């Protein structure tokens, strides 16, 4: 059963469909919330909140607007960033270069084409320069505006804008080639 | 709008899809996007990139307890918990009802006790009053004055019926550990218990009836002392007054 059908069943109150979606995407939601919050307990709470929102708002999901995992992970990102602001924690920079993590991104034979594209995006991010990866991390995973990033890194605002744009242009090029 | 202005908007689209633009700048871009098809195409491309960034982190399996906790929030788990809750609620309600009933019963019991006590007191007063009236009307009743410090009254004695009534005014109230006790006094000075009594709290006078088992002619007088609340076998306390027949 595909995600759209499962989401429709969840909207009807089907608990089994809900748990199927949990089993399918919990590890991605947890990984994203961990990346944002960097705390297992907070990430667990954010993951729980995300799936409770899926349970209560599944009827709002429109498949023509995007895939279910993107919808779910968008909720997860917002939930985690809200929690980050609530905790008022200053961002810590991740190198994103843990060899163990990188090993997990190598596609195996069961990987779907969509997952394969996500894995290639992981490699694309890894190939960014340290400065580009840093501004991307602070913007997307720490929820900082360009002005806040400039203050955090003590860089000129123009430099932040240029590097952020350059990082995204590089990702777009590599994403488009796949 | 010049191409240069359009280029400036287009260059800001990557920051926009990452949510990193300041609010006012974002509003201006959104306004521009409504009229610029090429920028909307650019936006769609970058949005695809930002969405893919959601999945960049290698999957991490959350603790198994999280799945169980989520299941606990689902309606089926709530329903399972509901009967136990309802049962507990019913028990609680029953317990409260029992406590309230018990409290009402105790309250009612105390009220009844209080009413019975008042009724007994009123009956005693009525009997005493009737006895006084009857004795006053009886030709053989002796009326003897009672005088002591700040106390005055009358002792009505009917020796043929072995009955006497003490009527005194301004008899001081006693605390709960004490009582007044009447004594019949024989010619040798021996005292025989004739009963205990307490002043009426809401009346200026006190009456006490004495019904003797022995012939009153064997006695020469009546005395009253202050004794412990349960009374005494022989006078132990302060004498209040004494009347000789």
Short mmCIF file of C-alpha atoms in Angstrom, two decimals:
data_model
loop_
_atom_site.label_atom_id
_atom_site.label_comp_id
_atom_site.label_asym_id
_atom_site.label_seq_id
_atom_site.Cartn_x
_atom_site.Cartn_y
_atom_site.Cartn_z
CA UNK A 1 0.00 0.00 0.00
CA UNK A 2 1.49 3.36 -0.94
CA UNK A 3 1.93 6.38 1.28
CA UNK A 4 -1.06 8.27 -0.13
CA UNK A 5 -3.41 5.37 0.53
CA UNK A 6 -2.03 4.92 4.02
CA UNK A 7 -2.40 8.64 4.75
CA UNK A 8 -6.02 8.48 3.61
CA UNK A 9 -6.63 5.56 5.97
CA UNK A 10 -4.93 7.40 8.83
CA UNK A 11 -7.30 10.30 8.13
CA UNK A 12 -10.13 7.80 8.68
CA UNK A 13 -8.66 6.79 12.05
CA UNK A 14 -6.90 3.60 10.94
CA UNK A 15 -4.30 2.93 13.63
CA UNK A 16 -2.63 0.10 11.71
CA UNK A 17 -2.02 2.41 8.75
CA UNK A 18 -0.60 5.00 11.13
CA UNK A 19 1.84 2.50 12.63
CA UNK A 20 2.85 1.35 9.15
CA UNK A 21 3.79 4.92 8.29
CA UNK A 22 5.60 5.21 11.59
CA UNK A 23 7.64 2.10 10.85
CA UNK A 24 8.37 3.43 7.40
CA UNK A 25 9.50 6.94 8.32
CA UNK A 26 10.28 7.15 12.04
CA UNK A 27 14.02 6.65 11.43
CA UNK A 28 14.09 9.58 8.98
CA UNK A 29 12.08 11.84 11.27
CA UNK A 30 14.25 10.93 14.24
CA UNK A 31 17.44 11.51 12.22
CA UNK A 32 16.25 14.97 11.16
CA UNK A 33 15.15 15.99 14.66
CA UNK A 34 18.45 14.70 16.06
CA UNK A 35 20.37 16.76 13.50
CA UNK A 36 18.44 19.88 14.53
CA UNK A 37 18.21 19.35 18.28
CA UNK A 38 21.39 17.28 18.94
CA UNK A 39 19.81 15.73 21.99
CA UNK A 40 18.28 12.22 21.97
CA UNK A 41 15.52 13.04 24.47
CA UNK A 42 14.46 16.24 22.72
CA UNK A 43 14.66 14.49 19.35
CA UNK A 44 12.45 11.70 20.68
CA UNK A 45 9.88 14.21 21.91
CA UNK A 46 9.94 16.08 18.60
CA UNK A 47 9.52 12.79 16.72
CA UNK A 48 6.56 11.88 18.90
CA UNK A 49 4.98 15.32 18.35
CA UNK A 50 5.51 14.99 14.60
CA UNK A 51 3.69 11.66 14.41
CA UNK A 52 0.90 12.87 16.66
CA UNK A 53 0.45 15.73 14.16
CA UNK A 54 0.35 13.15 11.38
CA UNK A 55 -2.38 11.32 13.29
CA UNK A 56 -4.47 14.42 13.87
CA UNK A 57 -3.84 16.20 10.56
CA UNK A 58 -3.59 13.40 8.00
CA UNK A 59 -6.75 14.72 6.33
CA UNK A 60 -4.81 17.90 5.44
CA UNK A 61 -2.24 16.01 3.39
CA UNK A 62 -2.63 16.55 -0.35
CA UNK A 63 -0.61 14.14 -2.45
CA UNK A 64 -0.65 16.51 -5.46
CA UNK A 65 1.34 19.03 -3.41
CA UNK A 66 4.21 16.65 -2.66
CA UNK A 67 5.23 13.29 -1.30
CA UNK A 68 4.20 12.18 2.17
CA UNK A 69 7.77 11.91 3.56
CA UNK A 70 8.48 15.50 2.48
CA UNK A 71 5.25 16.65 4.15
CA UNK A 72 6.05 14.66 7.28
CA UNK A 73 9.68 15.83 7.42
CA UNK A 74 8.61 19.44 6.86
CA UNK A 75 6.40 19.07 9.95
CA UNK A 76 9.32 17.45 11.80
CA UNK A 77 11.70 20.28 10.88
CA UNK A 78 9.27 22.95 12.03
CA UNK A 79 8.50 21.05 15.23
CA UNK A 80 12.21 20.63 16.01
CA UNK A 81 13.06 24.27 15.17
CA UNK A 82 10.20 25.46 17.40
CA UNK A 83 11.62 23.32 20.17
CA UNK A 84 15.10 24.68 19.51
CA UNK A 85 13.81 28.25 19.85
CA UNK A 86 11.95 27.27 23.00
CA UNK A 87 15.13 25.88 24.47
CA UNK A 88 16.87 29.09 23.27
CA UNK A 89 19.97 27.11 22.54
CA UNK A 90 22.79 28.57 20.52
CA UNK A 91 23.63 26.64 17.41
CA UNK A 92 26.49 24.17 17.43
CA UNK A 93 28.13 23.34 14.17
CA UNK A 94 28.12 19.84 12.82
CA UNK A 95 30.83 18.75 10.43
CA UNK A 96 28.49 16.11 9.04
CA UNK A 97 31.55 14.03 8.28
CA UNK A 98 31.06 11.09 10.61
CA UNK A 99 32.40 8.10 8.60
CA UNK A 100 29.80 5.82 10.19
CA UNK A 101 27.01 8.11 9.03
CA UNK A 102 28.51 8.35 5.57
CA UNK A 103 28.68 4.56 5.29
CA UNK A 104 24.93 4.38 5.97
CA UNK A 105 24.27 6.64 2.99
CA UNK A 106 25.67 4.21 0.46
CA UNK A 107 22.67 2.73 -1.34
CA UNK A 108 22.04 -0.98 -1.06
CA UNK A 109 20.13 -3.10 -3.54
CA UNK A 110 16.80 -2.49 -1.76
CA UNK A 111 17.03 1.28 -2.02
CA UNK A 112 14.20 2.92 -3.98
CA UNK A 113 15.01 5.39 -6.77
CA UNK A 114 13.78 8.26 -4.59
CA UNK A 115 15.93 7.16 -1.66
CA UNK A 116 18.85 6.82 -4.06
CA UNK A 117 18.42 10.46 -5.05
CA UNK A 118 18.37 11.46 -1.38
CA UNK A 119 21.56 9.55 -0.82
CA UNK A 120 23.17 11.34 -3.74
CA UNK A 121 22.11 14.64 -2.14
CA UNK A 122 23.94 13.53 1.00
CA UNK A 123 27.09 13.16 -1.08
CA UNK A 124 26.43 16.52 -2.72
CA UNK A 125 26.25 18.17 0.69
CA UNK A 126 29.46 16.41 1.71
CA UNK A 127 31.19 17.82 -1.34
CA UNK A 128 30.41 21.43 -0.34
CA UNK A 129 33.25 23.50 1.06
CA UNK A 130 33.31 23.88 4.84
CA UNK A 131 32.08 27.50 4.67
CA UNK A 132 29.23 26.63 2.35
CA UNK A 133 28.20 23.66 4.45
CA UNK A 134 28.29 25.80 7.58
CA UNK A 135 25.93 28.50 6.30
CA UNK A 136 23.61 25.82 4.93
CA UNK A 137 23.59 24.02 8.28
CA UNK A 138 22.85 27.19 10.24
CA UNK A 139 20.12 28.31 7.86
CA UNK A 140 18.27 25.07 7.32
CA UNK A 141 18.95 22.95 10.38
CA UNK A 142 19.31 25.67 12.99
CA UNK A 143 16.63 28.01 11.64
CA UNK A 144 18.81 31.13 11.55
CA UNK A 145 18.20 34.00 9.16
CA UNK A 146 21.05 35.33 7.04
CA UNK A 147 21.39 38.29 9.43
CA UNK A 148 21.61 35.94 12.42
CA UNK A 149 24.16 33.76 10.64
CA UNK A 150 26.28 36.85 9.95
CA UNK A 151 26.14 37.75 13.65
CA UNK A 152 26.88 34.17 14.75
CA UNK A 153 29.87 33.71 12.44
CA UNK A 154 30.93 37.34 12.56
CA UNK A 155 30.90 37.47 8.79
CA UNK A 156 29.64 40.37 6.65
CA UNK A 157 26.00 39.87 5.67
CA UNK A 158 26.94 40.04 1.99
CA UNK A 159 29.40 37.17 2.46
CA UNK A 160 26.69 35.06 4.11
CA UNK A 161 24.27 35.73 1.26
CA UNK A 162 26.90 34.94 -1.38
CA UNK A 163 28.00 31.69 0.27
CA UNK A 164 24.46 30.52 0.93
CA UNK A 165 23.48 31.17 -2.67
CA UNK A 166 26.63 29.48 -3.97
CA UNK A 167 26.00 26.42 -1.80
CA UNK A 168 22.44 26.08 -3.05
CA UNK A 169 23.48 26.61 -6.67
CA UNK A 170 26.01 23.79 -6.35
CA UNK A 171 23.42 21.46 -4.81
CA UNK A 172 20.92 22.37 -7.50
CA UNK A 173 23.44 21.57 -10.23
CA UNK A 174 24.32 18.21 -8.74
CA UNK A 175 20.67 17.42 -7.93
CA UNK A 176 19.69 18.25 -11.51
CA UNK A 177 22.36 15.98 -12.96
CA UNK A 178 20.97 12.90 -11.20
CA UNK B 1 10.74 46.21 -13.43
CA UNK B 2 14.27 46.05 -14.77
CA UNK B 3 16.17 42.82 -15.42
CA UNK B 4 18.59 43.88 -12.72
CA UNK B 5 15.78 44.06 -10.17
CA UNK B 6 14.50 40.67 -11.30
CA UNK B 7 17.99 39.22 -10.92
CA UNK B 8 18.18 40.53 -7.36
CA UNK B 9 14.92 38.74 -6.51
CA UNK B 10 16.08 35.58 -8.28
CA UNK B 11 19.33 35.54 -6.31
CA UNK B 12 17.39 35.63 -3.06
CA UNK B 13 15.32 32.55 -3.88
CA UNK B 14 17.84 30.02 -2.42
CA UNK B 15 17.75 31.80 0.95
CA UNK B 16 13.97 31.99 0.72
CA UNK B 17 13.47 28.23 0.30
CA UNK B 18 15.81 27.62 3.25
CA UNK B 19 13.71 29.97 5.38
CA UNK B 20 16.74 32.20 5.96
CA UNK B 21 15.41 35.49 4.57
CA UNK B 22 14.45 38.31 6.86
CA UNK B 23 10.68 38.69 7.05
CA UNK B 24 10.32 41.94 5.12
CA UNK B 25 12.58 40.76 2.28
CA UNK B 26 10.60 37.51 2.10
CA UNK B 27 7.33 39.48 1.76
CA UNK B 28 8.72 41.49 -1.12
CA UNK B 29 9.90 38.34 -2.90
CA UNK B 30 6.51 36.65 -2.41
CA UNK B 31 4.85 39.69 -3.93
CA UNK B 32 7.22 39.53 -6.92
CA UNK B 33 6.69 35.79 -7.40
CA UNK B 34 3.01 36.39 -8.12
CA UNK B 35 3.89 38.23 -11.31
CA UNK B 36 7.15 36.58 -12.40
CA UNK B 37 6.88 33.15 -14.05
CA UNK B 38 10.64 32.65 -14.47
CA UNK B 39 11.21 33.26 -10.75
CA UNK B 40 8.44 30.77 -9.92
CA UNK B 41 10.27 28.16 -12.02
CA UNK B 42 13.45 28.98 -10.17
CA UNK B 43 11.58 28.66 -6.88
CA UNK B 44 10.26 25.20 -7.82
CA UNK B 45 13.80 24.00 -8.62
CA UNK B 46 15.27 25.27 -5.37
CA UNK B 47 12.31 23.97 -3.40
CA UNK B 48 13.09 20.49 -4.71
CA UNK B 49 16.66 20.95 -3.44
CA UNK B 50 15.51 22.13 0.02
CA UNK B 51 13.05 19.23 0.27
CA UNK B 52 15.79 16.76 -0.51
CA UNK B 53 17.83 18.30 2.32
CA UNK B 54 15.14 17.01 4.68
CA UNK B 55 16.24 13.47 3.87
CA UNK B 56 19.97 14.06 3.88
CA UNK B 57 20.55 12.86 7.45
CA UNK B 58 21.29 9.12 7.60
CA UNK B 59 18.34 7.23 9.08
CA UNK B 60 18.48 6.68 12.85
CA UNK B 61 16.18 4.20 14.52
CA UNK B 62 14.43 5.85 17.48
CA UNK B 63 14.11 3.97 20.80
CA UNK B 64 11.46 1.22 20.75
CA UNK B 65 9.72 2.87 23.70
CA UNK B 66 8.72 5.75 21.44
CA UNK B 67 6.51 3.49 19.32
CA UNK B 68 4.84 2.13 22.46
CA UNK B 69 4.27 5.65 23.78
CA UNK B 70 2.69 6.69 20.49
CA UNK B 71 0.44 3.64 20.57
CA UNK B 72 -0.62 4.74 24.02
CA UNK B 73 -1.94 7.98 22.51
CA UNK B 74 -4.13 6.19 19.97
CA UNK B 75 -7.88 5.82 20.59
CA UNK B 76 -7.79 2.04 21.07
CA UNK B 77 -5.32 2.40 23.96
CA UNK B 78 -7.38 5.25 25.40
CA UNK B 79 -10.52 3.08 25.25
CA UNK B 80 -8.75 0.25 27.04
CA UNK B 81 -7.72 2.67 29.73
CA UNK B 82 -11.19 4.21 29.93
CA UNK B 83 -13.07 1.38 31.75
CA UNK B 84 -10.42 1.26 34.45
CA UNK B 85 -10.67 5.03 34.72
CA UNK B 86 -14.46 4.86 34.76
CA UNK B 87 -14.34 2.13 37.37
CA UNK B 88 -11.98 4.20 39.50
CA UNK B 89 -14.17 7.23 38.99
CA UNK B 90 -17.26 5.29 40.08
CA UNK B 91 -15.43 4.04 43.11
CA UNK B 92 -14.34 7.52 43.94
CA UNK B 93 -17.88 8.83 43.51
CA UNK B 94 -19.21 6.00 45.69
CA UNK B 95 -16.60 6.73 48.33
CA UNK B 96 -17.45 10.42 48.35
CA UNK B 97 -21.16 9.60 48.56
CA UNK B 98 -20.54 7.28 51.52
CA UNK B 99 -18.46 9.89 53.31
CA UNK B 100 -21.15 12.52 52.72
CA UNK B 101 -23.86 10.14 53.94
CA UNK B 102 -21.81 9.24 56.99
CA UNK B 103 -21.21 12.92 57.72
CA UNK B 104 -24.94 13.63 57.34
CA UNK B 105 -25.79 10.72 59.61
CA UNK B 106 -23.35 11.86 62.26
CA UNK B 107 -24.66 15.41 61.94
CA UNK B 108 -28.27 14.19 62.21
CA UNK B 109 -27.41 11.95 65.15
CA UNK B 110 -25.73 14.85 66.98
CA UNK B 111 -28.69 17.12 66.24
CA UNK B 112 -31.10 14.47 67.55
CA UNK B 113 -28.95 14.01 70.66
CA UNK B 114 -28.91 17.76 71.19
CA UNK B 115 -32.69 18.01 70.70
CA UNK B 116 -33.27 15.07 73.07
CA UNK B 117 -31.07 16.73 75.68
CA UNK B 118 -32.94 20.00 75.27
CA UNK B 119 -36.24 18.13 75.50
CA UNK B 120 -35.11 16.37 78.69
CA UNK B 121 -34.02 19.67 80.20
CA UNK B 122 -37.32 21.30 79.25
CA UNK B 123 -39.26 18.34 80.64
CA UNK B 124 -37.32 18.54 83.88
CA UNK B 125 -37.97 22.27 84.07
CA UNK B 126 -41.63 21.73 83.33
CA UNK B 127 -41.89 18.99 85.94
CA UNK B 128 -40.03 21.15 88.41
CA UNK B 129 -42.30 24.09 87.66
CA UNK B 130 -45.39 21.93 87.96
CA UNK B 131 -44.07 20.49 91.22
CA UNK B 132 -43.44 24.00 92.52
CA UNK B 133 -46.95 25.06 91.60
CA UNK B 134 -48.42 21.92 93.10
CA UNK B 135 -46.42 22.33 96.29
CA UNK B 136 -47.30 26.00 96.60
CA UNK B 137 -50.93 25.08 96.27
CA UNK B 138 -50.62 22.33 98.87
CA UNK B 139 -51.52 23.54 102.40
CA UNK B 140 -48.80 21.47 104.23
CA UNK B 141 -45.90 22.84 102.19
CA UNK B 142 -43.36 24.76 104.17
CA UNK B 143 -41.70 27.68 102.50
CA UNK B 144 -38.24 28.41 103.90
CA UNK B 145 -35.97 31.26 102.81
CA UNK B 146 -32.56 30.54 101.30
CA UNK B 147 -29.95 33.19 101.93
CA UNK B 148 -26.27 33.15 101.23
CA UNK B 149 -23.68 35.39 99.58
CA UNK B 150 -25.39 36.97 96.54
CA UNK B 151 -27.88 34.11 96.51
CA UNK B 152 -31.50 34.15 97.53
CA UNK B 153 -34.31 31.78 97.09
CA UNK B 154 -36.86 29.52 98.63
CA UNK B 155 -36.89 25.93 99.80
CA UNK B 156 -40.31 24.31 99.53
CA UNK B 157 -40.62 21.26 101.73
CA UNK B 158 -43.50 18.81 101.88
CA UNK B 159 -42.49 16.31 104.55
CA UNK B 160 -45.67 14.24 104.12
CA UNK B 161 -44.67 13.48 100.53
CA UNK B 162 -40.90 13.41 101.22
CA UNK B 163 -40.46 16.07 98.56
CA UNK B 164 -38.56 19.33 98.48
CA UNK B 165 -37.88 21.95 95.83
CA UNK B 166 -34.92 24.28 95.81
CA UNK B 167 -35.58 27.60 94.04
CA UNK B 168 -32.60 29.96 93.97
CA UNK B 169 -31.70 33.09 92.10
CA UNK B 170 -28.24 34.08 90.89
CA UNK B 171 -26.70 30.69 91.50
CA UNK B 172 -23.22 30.98 89.86
CA UNK B 173 -22.47 28.87 86.79
CA UNK B 174 -19.90 26.13 87.27
CA UNK B 175 -17.35 24.82 84.83
CA UNK B 176 -17.87 21.38 83.30
CA UNK B 177 -15.75 19.64 85.96
CA UNK B 178 -18.08 20.68 88.80
CA UNK B 179 -21.69 20.37 89.89
CA UNK B 180 -23.95 21.40 92.72
CA UNK B 181 -24.95 18.57 95.03
CA UNK B 182 -27.78 18.63 97.59
CA UNK B 183 -27.51 16.85 100.93
CA UNK B 184 -30.14 15.88 103.47
CA UNK B 185 -28.82 16.49 106.96
CA UNK B 186 -29.93 14.37 109.90
CA UNK B 187 -29.85 15.43 113.60
CA UNK B 188 -26.39 13.84 114.07
CA UNK B 189 -25.06 15.95 111.21
CA UNK B 190 -24.76 13.02 108.78
CA UNK B 191 -25.20 13.89 105.09
CA UNK B 192 -27.27 11.80 102.66
CA UNK B 193 -26.96 12.38 98.92
CA UNK B 194 -30.09 14.14 97.58
CA UNK B 195 -29.00 14.57 93.97
CA UNK B 196 -26.92 16.83 91.75
CA UNK B 197 -28.06 19.78 89.68
CA UNK B 198 -26.67 22.56 87.56
CA UNK B 199 -27.92 26.14 87.01
CA UNK B 200 -29.91 26.82 83.84
CA UNK B 201 -27.67 28.71 81.46
CA UNK B 202 -30.46 30.86 80.02
CA UNK B 203 -32.53 31.46 83.15
CA UNK B 204 -31.89 33.69 86.14
CA UNK B 205 -33.19 31.12 88.61
CA UNK B 206 -32.42 27.47 89.28
CA UNK B 207 -34.81 24.84 90.48
CA UNK B 208 -33.97 21.36 91.71
CA UNK B 209 -36.41 18.71 92.91
CA UNK B 210 -35.53 16.41 95.78
CA UNK B 211 -37.48 13.17 96.23
CA UNK B 212 -36.27 11.37 99.33
CA UNK B 213 -36.52 7.58 99.77
CA UNK B 214 -36.39 8.14 103.51
CA UNK B 215 -38.88 10.02 105.58
CA UNK B 216 -37.99 13.70 105.43
CA UNK B 217 -38.96 14.00 109.07
CA UNK B 218 -35.75 12.11 109.89
CA UNK B 219 -33.79 15.10 108.59
CA UNK B 220 -33.31 18.54 110.01
CA UNK B 221 -32.18 20.42 106.98
CA UNK B 222 -30.81 20.55 103.42
CA UNK B 223 -27.40 21.74 102.37
CA UNK B 224 -25.80 22.36 98.97
CA UNK B 225 -22.09 22.08 98.17
CA UNK B 226 -19.93 22.29 95.07
CA UNK B 227 -18.67 18.83 94.10
CA UNK B 228 -16.86 17.14 91.22
CA UNK B 229 -19.06 16.69 88.11
CA UNK B 230 -20.02 13.08 88.94
CA UNK B 231 -21.01 13.97 92.48
CA UNK B 232 -19.59 12.69 95.78
CA UNK B 233 -20.59 10.21 98.49
CA UNK B 234 -19.98 12.82 101.15
CA UNK B 235 -19.55 16.59 100.89
CA UNK B 236 -16.02 17.50 99.86
CA UNK B 237 -16.40 20.98 98.44
CA UNK B 238 -17.38 24.45 99.44
CA UNK B 239 -20.80 24.90 101.05
CA UNK B 240 -23.13 27.14 99.01
CA UNK B 241 -26.02 27.36 101.46
CA UNK B 242 -27.79 25.43 104.20
CA UNK B 243 -31.44 25.59 105.22
CA UNK B 244 -32.80 24.14 108.43
CA UNK B 245 -36.33 22.76 108.42
#
